[in-house]
Amino acid sequence: MKAPAVLAPGILVLLFTFVQKSDGECKDALVKSRMNVNMQYQLPNFTAETSIQNVVLHKHHIYLGAINYIYVLNDKDLQKVAEYKTGPVLEHPDCFPCQDCSHKANLSGGVWKDNINMALLVDTYYDDQLISCGSVHRGTCQRHVLPPNNTADIESEVHCMYSPQADEETSQCPDCVVSALGTKVLLSEKDRFINFFVGNTINSSYIPDHSLHSISVRRLKETQDGFKFLTDQSYIDVLPELRDSYPIKYVHAFESNHFIYFLTVQRETLDAQTFHTRIIRFCSADSGLHSYMEMPLECILTEKRRKRSTKQEVFNILQAAYVSKPGAQLARQIGANLNDDILYGVFAQSKPDSSEPMNRSAVCAFPVKYVNEFFNKIVNKNNVRCLQHFYGPNHEHCFNRTLLRNSSGCEVRNDEYRTEFTTALPRVDLFMGQFNQVLLTSISTFIKGDLTIANLGTSEGRFMQVVVSRSGSLTPHVNFRLDSHPVSPEVIVEHPLNQNGYTLVVTGKKITKIPLNGLGCEHFQSCSQCLSAPSFVQCGWCHDKCVRLEECPSGTWTQETCLPTIYKVFPTSAPLEGGTTLTVCGWDFGFKRNNKFDLKKTRVLLGNESCTLTLSESTTNMLKCTVGPVMNEHFNMSIVISNSRGSVQYSTFSYVDPIITSISPNYGPKTGGTLLTLTGKHLNSGNSRHISIGGKTCTLKSVSHSILECYTPAQSAPTEFSVKLKIDLANREMNSFIYREDPIVYEIHPTKSFIRHVNIALIQR
């Protein structure tokens, strides 16, 4: 179902962000020729009772972690097949996790709390099981064993993953996994063990008894009733005195080859007010975190100006990230191989001295091998320093230690220690500023043929698909309003190489299934937009609309060239002498497939006369040409625009003979300022008009078909001049205008009166 064609102001801003700047004269044509971003689509979706935090896919079932609920949906049409209630939960200081505290409901100190799903993971090593970790019960987890014959059953066998610790270990609590302030959990199978790598945002509200750690690695016990730390080095914590002043937000976690990576947003230094993005890396086999390193990442936009200087903008706050392989085209452009992992990130600029993002985004791609090479290359005394937020400036790690180390491999050595690199790894915005008026909140990618396609979500609930490329300024081929809530960073891409591939996108309480092969073709409103869509979308032009081949019954479907479309022409008339610049607004001028713009075969005819194109001022939406002279008047002539495919007509142009029949008044004072009215016909033809008296300009006030008004210029002495009118190359001359001496007032009578109205006579000579 189509929405009204009128675009809201906010949509216009977004739309114009993605298009090449065009002359304001043809702005209406530009809007009408662009994609209909108000299209509505009927897509499989599910709306939960509460906000959705996490989503995982396993054996044709989708598991949603929401506030107080876990849902199971089928992957075909997102119908709910099961649900499990996880909250609200009564918490009491005397209650341990896994205890039933209902008998303490009436005691003081008990609080009912919503259970926010902080982590949702699937483990298939022991049994197929869903592991969910919530904000209640000190951040502990539950495991739901999934029966082989019914993986939707998350209720029949549920185990709490908490084991009370011995007295000397009570401060450790390896079963306290996640923080309600924010967390990222990565599950990895190593040497027949299941390891959990966890990054937590913590502050002073987390007392030591809760034992949540900033970053940690823990192992799932073989009994599966909880976790254990392998050493007392298996976790690192922000110092208690810095937990409120130095927050660390963990945005994304992933594993690549032998390394674990976390992406964070934090202050640049302990004393800085500004924030930036860091990547953390350590070996996946390093249970003591000895190989821990962190380094800033920068997504930048550069703009070269006159080859003398380069303006550079840094997009400092990571909003979402995704790791996948590149398509062949992008791999060539960024110097990567087809099997390399690429870290894609959407970054925003933050408000001053804040981590709050503004509506200004960029997209950067970091080949993970480049990240590792950069770690190796910059290891020296000048850009490596101690992690003071973990140790403090006076810790043994922070002085009298050599800073040179081997960071290329994963050979864990006990004499290695954790380090922070101060030199940032920069990458350039892939879309060259196209999203600098938009807050992007989500990204995922997939490959079609040689192309890398990005799924992007915005803070206003819009979903887009766009080709990722360093060459050319590609605009989204899908762009529609999915929801009123921001698009979540939590996304899943399934079967990307399959014709039935899809992505699962979360917005607030809603999850939607969106096909990867596009959403049809009707949202392309011009032929050039239609033919510019990636080939896998399979769009072509049929008469006056964009459709797929099977939707074009007439057999005129094309994917090659476009006929031009005329929307508006101005001016609509020109004087016989010519010289008028004609502006033709429309679309598909000089367009060829693959976004090529070529006007070599484009012609503009006025009747049988050629209008000479000004190539330097013409675009795909605007043609500028100069009309030649003719002998006689011609009305309602056809304007014909032709290209290699055919021609179109527009019948509103006329050649006219502007004339002046009278002027009024015929005289005025020599100081000028008299409002002179020229009466005639065709006075508004052409581009420009200039009225002069005695070689001086009569300043125009108004223009119409039959009347021109202007203010006479001053002259030095009383005299008589002809009135001259120039319209483009046409010159017309009229009867004289007489300048007289300025009037002089030498007496006013009477000189006084009542308050009421009295006529005053001005006596002049």
Coordinates of N, CA, C and O in Angstrom, one line a residue, residues 55 252 318-327 330 342-347 363-365 430-431 435 440-448 451-458 462-468 477 482 487-496 501-506 512-516 536:
V55 N 18.4 -10.9 20.6 CA 17.8 -11.9 19.7 C 18.8 -12.9 19.2 O 20.0 -12.5 18.9
H252 N 30.2 -3.7 21.5 CA 30.2 -4.9 20.7 C 31.3 -5.8 21.1 O 32.4 -5.4 21.6
L318 N 31.1 5.2 18.7 CA 30.6 4.0 18.0 C 29.2 3.8 18.5 O 28.9 3.8 19.7
Q319 N 28.3 3.6 17.5 CA 26.9 3.3 17.9 C 26.5 1.8 17.7 O 25.7 1.2 18.4
A320 N 27.1 1.2 16.7 CA 26.9 -0.3 16.4 C 28.0 -0.8 15.6 O 28.7 0.0 14.9
A321 N 28.2 -2.1 15.6 CA 29.2 -2.7 14.8 C 28.8 -4.1 14.3 O 27.8 -4.7 14.8
Y322 N 29.5 -4.6 13.3 CA 29.1 -5.9 12.7 C 30.4 -6.4 12.0 O 31.2 -5.6 11.4
V323 N 30.6 -7.7 12.1 CA 31.8 -8.3 11.5 C 31.4 -9.4 10.5 O 30.6 -10.2 10.8
S324 N 31.9 -9.2 9.3 CA 31.6 -10.2 8.2 C 32.7 -10.1 7.1 O 33.6 -9.3 7.2
K325 N 32.5 -10.9 6.1 CA 33.5 -10.9 5.0 C 33.1 -9.8 4.0 O 31.9 -9.5 3.9
P326 N 34.0 -9.4 3.2 CA 33.7 -8.4 2.1 C 33.4 -9.0 0.8 O 33.8 -10.1 0.5
G327 N 32.6 -8.3 0.0 CA 32.4 -8.7 -1.4 C 33.7 -8.4 -2.2 O 34.5 -7.6 -1.7
L330 N 34.5 -4.5 -2.8 CA 35.0 -3.7 -1.7 C 36.3 -4.3 -1.2 O 37.2 -3.5 -0.8
I342 N 36.0 -8.3 8.3 CA 36.0 -6.8 8.2 C 35.1 -6.3 9.4 O 33.9 -6.8 9.5
L343 N 35.6 -5.4 10.2 CA 34.8 -4.8 11.2 C 34.1 -3.5 10.6 O 34.8 -2.6 10.3
Y344 N 32.8 -3.6 10.5 CA 32.0 -2.4 10.0 C 31.5 -1.7 11.3 O 30.9 -2.3 12.1
G345 N 31.6 -0.4 11.3 CA 31.1 0.4 12.4 C 30.3 1.6 12.0 O 30.7 2.3 11.0
V346 N 29.2 1.9 12.7 CA 28.6 3.2 12.4 C 28.9 4.1 13.6 O 28.8 3.7 14.8
F347 N 29.5 5.3 13.3 CA 30.0 6.2 14.3 C 29.2 7.5 14.2 O 28.7 7.9 13.2
V363 N 30.2 5.9 8.4 CA 30.4 4.4 8.4 C 31.8 4.1 7.9 O 32.3 4.6 6.9
C364 N 32.5 3.3 8.8 CA 33.9 3.0 8.4 C 34.1 1.4 8.5 O 33.4 0.7 9.2
A365 N 35.0 1.0 7.7 CA 35.3 -0.5 7.6 C 36.8 -0.7 8.0 O 37.7 -0.1 7.5
L430 N 33.0 5.6 4.5 CA 32.8 4.9 3.2 C 31.8 5.7 2.4 O 31.8 5.5 1.1
F431 N 30.9 6.5 3.0 CA 29.9 7.1 2.2 C 30.1 8.6 2.1 O 29.2 9.4 1.7
F435 N 25.6 10.6 5.3 CA 24.8 10.5 6.5 C 25.1 11.5 7.6 O 24.9 11.3 8.8
L440 N 22.8 7.1 12.7 CA 22.7 5.7 12.4 C 22.9 4.9 13.7 O 23.7 5.3 14.5
T441 N 22.0 3.9 13.9 CA 22.1 3.2 15.2 C 22.3 1.7 14.9 O 22.4 0.9 15.9
S442 N 22.4 1.2 13.7 CA 22.5 -0.2 13.5 C 23.2 -0.4 12.1 O 23.0 0.3 11.2
I443 N 23.9 -1.5 12.1 CA 24.5 -1.9 10.8 C 24.7 -3.5 10.7 O 24.9 -4.1 11.8
S444 N 24.5 -4.0 9.6 CA 24.8 -5.4 9.3 C 25.1 -5.4 7.8 O 24.7 -4.5 7.0
T445 N 25.8 -6.4 7.3 CA 26.2 -6.5 5.9 C 26.0 -7.9 5.3 O 25.9 -8.9 6.1
F446 N 25.8 -8.0 4.0 CA 25.8 -9.3 3.3 C 26.3 -9.1 1.9 O 26.6 -7.9 1.5
I447 N 26.6 -10.2 1.2 CA 27.2 -10.1 -0.1 C 26.2 -10.6 -1.2 O 25.5 -11.6 -1.0
K448 N 26.2 -9.9 -2.3 CA 25.4 -10.3 -3.4 C 26.3 -10.1 -4.6 O 26.7 -9.0 -5.0
L451 N 29.2 -7.5 -4.8 CA 28.8 -6.3 -4.0 C 28.7 -6.7 -2.5 O 28.3 -7.7 -2.2
T452 N 29.1 -5.7 -1.7 CA 28.8 -5.7 -0.3 C 27.7 -4.8 0.0 O 27.7 -3.6 -0.4
I453 N 26.6 -5.3 0.6 CA 25.4 -4.5 0.9 C 25.3 -4.3 2.4 O 25.5 -5.2 3.2
A454 N 25.0 -3.0 2.8 CA 24.9 -2.7 4.2 C 23.4 -2.5 4.5 O 22.7 -1.8 3.8
N455 N 22.9 -3.1 5.6 CA 21.6 -2.8 6.2 C 21.9 -1.7 7.3 O 22.7 -2.0 8.2
L456 N 21.3 -0.6 7.2 CA 21.5 0.5 8.1 C 20.2 0.9 8.8 O 19.1 0.9 8.1
G457 N 20.2 1.1 10.1 CA 19.0 1.6 10.8 C 19.3 3.0 11.4 O 20.5 3.3 11.7
T458 N 18.3 3.8 11.6 CA 18.4 5.1 12.2 C 17.7 5.3 13.5 O 16.8 4.5 13.9
R462 N 14.1 4.4 10.7 CA 14.2 4.1 9.2 C 15.2 2.9 9.0 O 16.2 2.8 9.7
F463 N 14.9 2.2 7.9 CA 15.7 1.1 7.5 C 16.2 1.3 6.1 O 15.4 1.7 5.2
M464 N 17.4 1.1 5.8 CA 18.0 1.3 4.5 C 18.9 0.2 4.1 O 19.5 -0.5 5.0
Q465 N 19.0 0.0 2.8 CA 20.0 -0.9 2.2 C 20.8 -0.1 1.2 O 20.2 0.6 0.4
V466 N 22.1 -0.2 1.2 CA 22.9 0.6 0.3 C 24.2 -0.2 0.0 O 24.7 -0.9 0.9
V467 N 24.7 -0.1 -1.2 CA 25.9 -0.8 -1.6 C 27.1 -0.1 -0.9 O 27.1 1.2 -0.9
V468 N 28.0 -0.8 -0.3 CA 29.2 -0.3 0.3 C 30.3 -0.3 -0.7 O 30.7 -1.3 -1.3
H477 N 19.2 1.9 -2.0 CA 18.2 1.4 -2.9 C 16.9 0.9 -2.1 O 15.9 0.6 -2.7
L482 N 10.4 2.1 9.2 CA 10.1 0.8 9.7 C 9.2 0.9 11.0 O 8.3 0.1 11.2
V487 N 16.2 1.9 15.5 CA 16.6 0.6 15.1 C 17.7 0.1 16.1 O 18.7 0.8 16.3
S488 N 17.5 -1.1 16.6 CA 18.5 -1.6 17.6 C 19.7 -2.1 16.9 O 19.7 -2.6 15.8
P489 N 20.9 -2.0 17.6 CA 22.1 -2.6 17.1 C 22.1 -4.1 17.0 O 22.9 -4.7 16.3
E490 N 21.1 -4.7 17.7 CA 21.0 -6.2 17.7 C 20.3 -6.6 16.4 O 19.1 -6.5 16.3
V491 N 21.1 -7.2 15.5 CA 20.5 -7.7 14.2 C 21.0 -9.1 13.9 O 22.1 -9.5 14.4
I492 N 20.3 -9.8 13.1 CA 20.7 -11.1 12.6 C 20.5 -11.1 11.1 O 19.5 -10.7 10.5
V493 N 21.5 -11.6 10.3 CA 21.4 -11.8 8.9 C 21.5 -13.3 8.7 O 22.4 -14.0 9.1
E494 N 20.5 -13.8 8.0 CA 20.4 -15.3 7.8 C 20.3 -15.6 6.3 O 19.6 -14.9 5.5
H495 N 21.0 -16.7 5.9 CA 21.0 -17.1 4.5 C 21.4 -16.0 3.5 O 20.6 -15.8 2.5
P496 N 22.4 -15.3 3.7 CA 22.7 -14.1 2.9 C 22.9 -14.4 1.4 O 22.7 -13.6 0.5
G501 N 17.2 -15.1 1.6 CA 17.9 -14.6 2.7 C 17.1 -13.4 3.4 O 16.3 -12.7 2.7
Y502 N 17.3 -13.2 4.6 CA 16.6 -12.1 5.3 C 17.4 -11.6 6.5 O 18.4 -12.2 6.9
T503 N 17.0 -10.4 7.0 CA 17.6 -9.9 8.2 C 16.4 -9.7 9.2 O 15.3 -9.3 8.8
L504 N 16.8 -9.9 10.5 CA 15.8 -9.6 11.6 C 16.2 -8.3 12.2 O 17.4 -8.1 12.7
V505 N 15.3 -7.4 12.3 CA 15.6 -6.0 12.8 C 14.6 -5.7 13.9 O 13.4 -5.9 13.9
V506 N 15.2 -5.2 15.0 CA 14.5 -4.9 16.2 C 14.3 -3.4 16.4 O 15.3 -2.6 16.2
T512 N 11.1 -7.4 13.0 CA 10.6 -7.4 11.7 C 11.6 -8.2 10.8 O 12.8 -8.1 11.0
K513 N 11.0 -9.0 9.9 CA 11.8 -9.8 9.0 C 11.8 -9.1 7.6 O 10.7 -8.9 7.0
I514 N 13.0 -8.8 7.2 CA 13.1 -8.0 5.9 C 13.9 -8.8 4.9 O 15.0 -9.2 5.2
P515 N 13.4 -9.0 3.7 CA 14.2 -9.7 2.7 C 15.5 -9.0 2.3 O 15.5 -7.8 2.2
L516 N 16.5 -9.8 2.0 CA 17.8 -9.2 1.6 C 17.8 -8.8 0.1 O 18.6 -8.0 -0.3
F536 N 21.0 -7.3 -8.4 CA 20.3 -8.4 -7.7 C 18.9 -8.0 -7.3 O 18.1 -8.9 -7.1

